[in-house]
XYZ file of C-alpha atoms in Angstrom:
128
model
C -17.756 38.598 -42.529
C -18.068 35.299 -44.374
C -19.235 33.166 -41.433
C -22.867 33.030 -42.622
C -21.718 31.744 -46.008
C -19.377 29.166 -44.460
C -22.022 27.987 -42.022
C -24.533 27.649 -44.849
C -22.072 25.586 -46.904
C -21.434 23.272 -43.986
C -25.126 22.868 -43.140
C -26.542 22.412 -46.633
C -23.814 20.763 -48.715
C -24.606 17.267 -49.909
C -20.925 16.536 -49.313
C -18.498 19.059 -47.825
C -15.124 18.850 -49.580
C -12.247 20.714 -48.018
C -8.548 20.503 -47.463
C -7.893 19.298 -43.940
C -9.347 22.062 -41.845
C -10.970 22.565 -38.482
C -14.143 23.049 -40.549
C -14.395 19.243 -40.490
C -15.533 19.620 -36.874
C -18.183 22.240 -37.632
C -19.433 20.272 -40.634
C -19.837 17.087 -38.607
C -21.867 19.094 -36.077
C -24.280 19.759 -38.943
C -24.300 16.013 -39.661
C -22.992 16.456 -43.190
C -20.538 14.057 -44.864
C -16.971 15.363 -45.165
C -14.183 14.541 -47.586
C -10.763 16.035 -46.936
C -9.048 16.484 -50.299
C -5.335 16.293 -49.507
C -4.015 16.103 -53.041
C -0.525 17.507 -53.446
C 0.122 19.887 -56.338
C 2.063 18.147 -59.123
C 5.746 18.948 -59.146
C 5.552 20.729 -55.806
C 3.520 23.545 -57.382
C 2.971 25.305 -54.062
C 6.636 25.284 -53.126
C 7.558 28.863 -53.965
C 10.985 29.945 -52.647
C 10.712 32.326 -49.703
C 7.065 31.426 -49.066
C 5.642 29.074 -46.452
C 4.774 25.765 -48.040
C 3.473 22.455 -46.800
C 2.406 19.410 -48.759
C -1.304 18.780 -48.195
C -0.613 15.076 -47.704
C 1.447 15.942 -44.617
C -1.085 17.924 -42.602
C -3.058 14.839 -41.634
C -0.751 14.531 -38.654
C -2.069 17.729 -37.112
C -4.106 16.926 -33.976
C -7.657 17.752 -35.110
C -7.211 16.008 -38.447
C -5.627 13.004 -36.836
C -8.620 12.612 -34.495
C -11.050 13.141 -37.407
C -9.340 10.433 -39.427
C -8.958 8.009 -36.516
C -12.647 8.447 -35.639
C -13.649 7.547 -39.206
C -15.887 10.643 -39.198
C -15.234 11.287 -42.882
C -13.054 10.303 -45.780
C -9.582 11.473 -46.753
C -8.550 11.532 -50.411
C -4.887 11.691 -51.410
C -5.528 11.350 -55.154
C -8.240 12.050 -57.727
C -9.526 8.462 -57.778
C -10.061 8.428 -54.005
C -11.738 11.852 -54.166
C -14.116 10.666 -56.897
C -14.894 7.451 -55.007
C -15.454 9.178 -51.654
C -17.688 11.965 -52.967
C -19.783 9.533 -55.012
C -20.159 7.147 -52.072
C -21.584 9.961 -49.923
C -23.790 11.243 -52.744
C -25.283 7.775 -53.061
C -25.739 7.383 -49.293
C -25.233 10.393 -47.039
C -25.747 8.212 -43.960
C -22.392 6.480 -44.491
C -20.228 7.070 -41.396
C -23.126 8.922 -39.715
C -22.643 7.115 -36.398
C -18.926 7.910 -36.495
C -19.663 11.579 -37.221
C -21.959 11.754 -34.178
C -19.340 10.042 -31.996
C -16.677 12.461 -33.260
C -18.867 15.449 -32.328
C -19.394 14.015 -28.842
C -15.634 13.494 -28.525
C -14.702 16.995 -29.738
C -17.467 19.269 -28.426
C -18.509 19.531 -24.788
C -21.776 21.392 -25.407
C -23.755 21.312 -28.645
C -26.902 23.061 -27.423
C -26.148 26.509 -28.863
C -25.467 28.052 -25.455
C -21.756 28.865 -25.803
C -22.300 32.620 -25.409
C -24.408 32.189 -22.285
C -21.961 29.701 -20.765
C -18.987 31.951 -21.530
C -20.779 34.961 -20.007
C -21.683 32.997 -16.873
C -18.081 31.861 -16.504
C -16.723 35.386 -16.893
C -19.295 36.656 -14.388
C -18.192 33.985 -11.921
C -14.652 35.384 -12.034
C -15.763 38.780 -10.688
């Protein structure tokens, strides 16, 4: 129900700031700069006994995020200073890392022509 809102944020943000998320892929499709804010809560603030917890600084090893980071398709901030620097750099020049964003999209997405539904339908029809 919130896909229109999310898509709009990714398409029209000057800089898309998120925790590491697969939304980095969708945002780079829109050509927008991305900063992954992976700032751990002070004192382990998210570590509540009996609840799932993971330090944000540790999720960069997940496959999508690792490829995003290795491709240089955006910036990763592990502290407030890096977040401030990264966001301001993109606000001053949103073309920074643009070529790396395009390369990342080509690496991650087979088809970017908006025909996923048609292609999926054709594939399912071919199975009959």
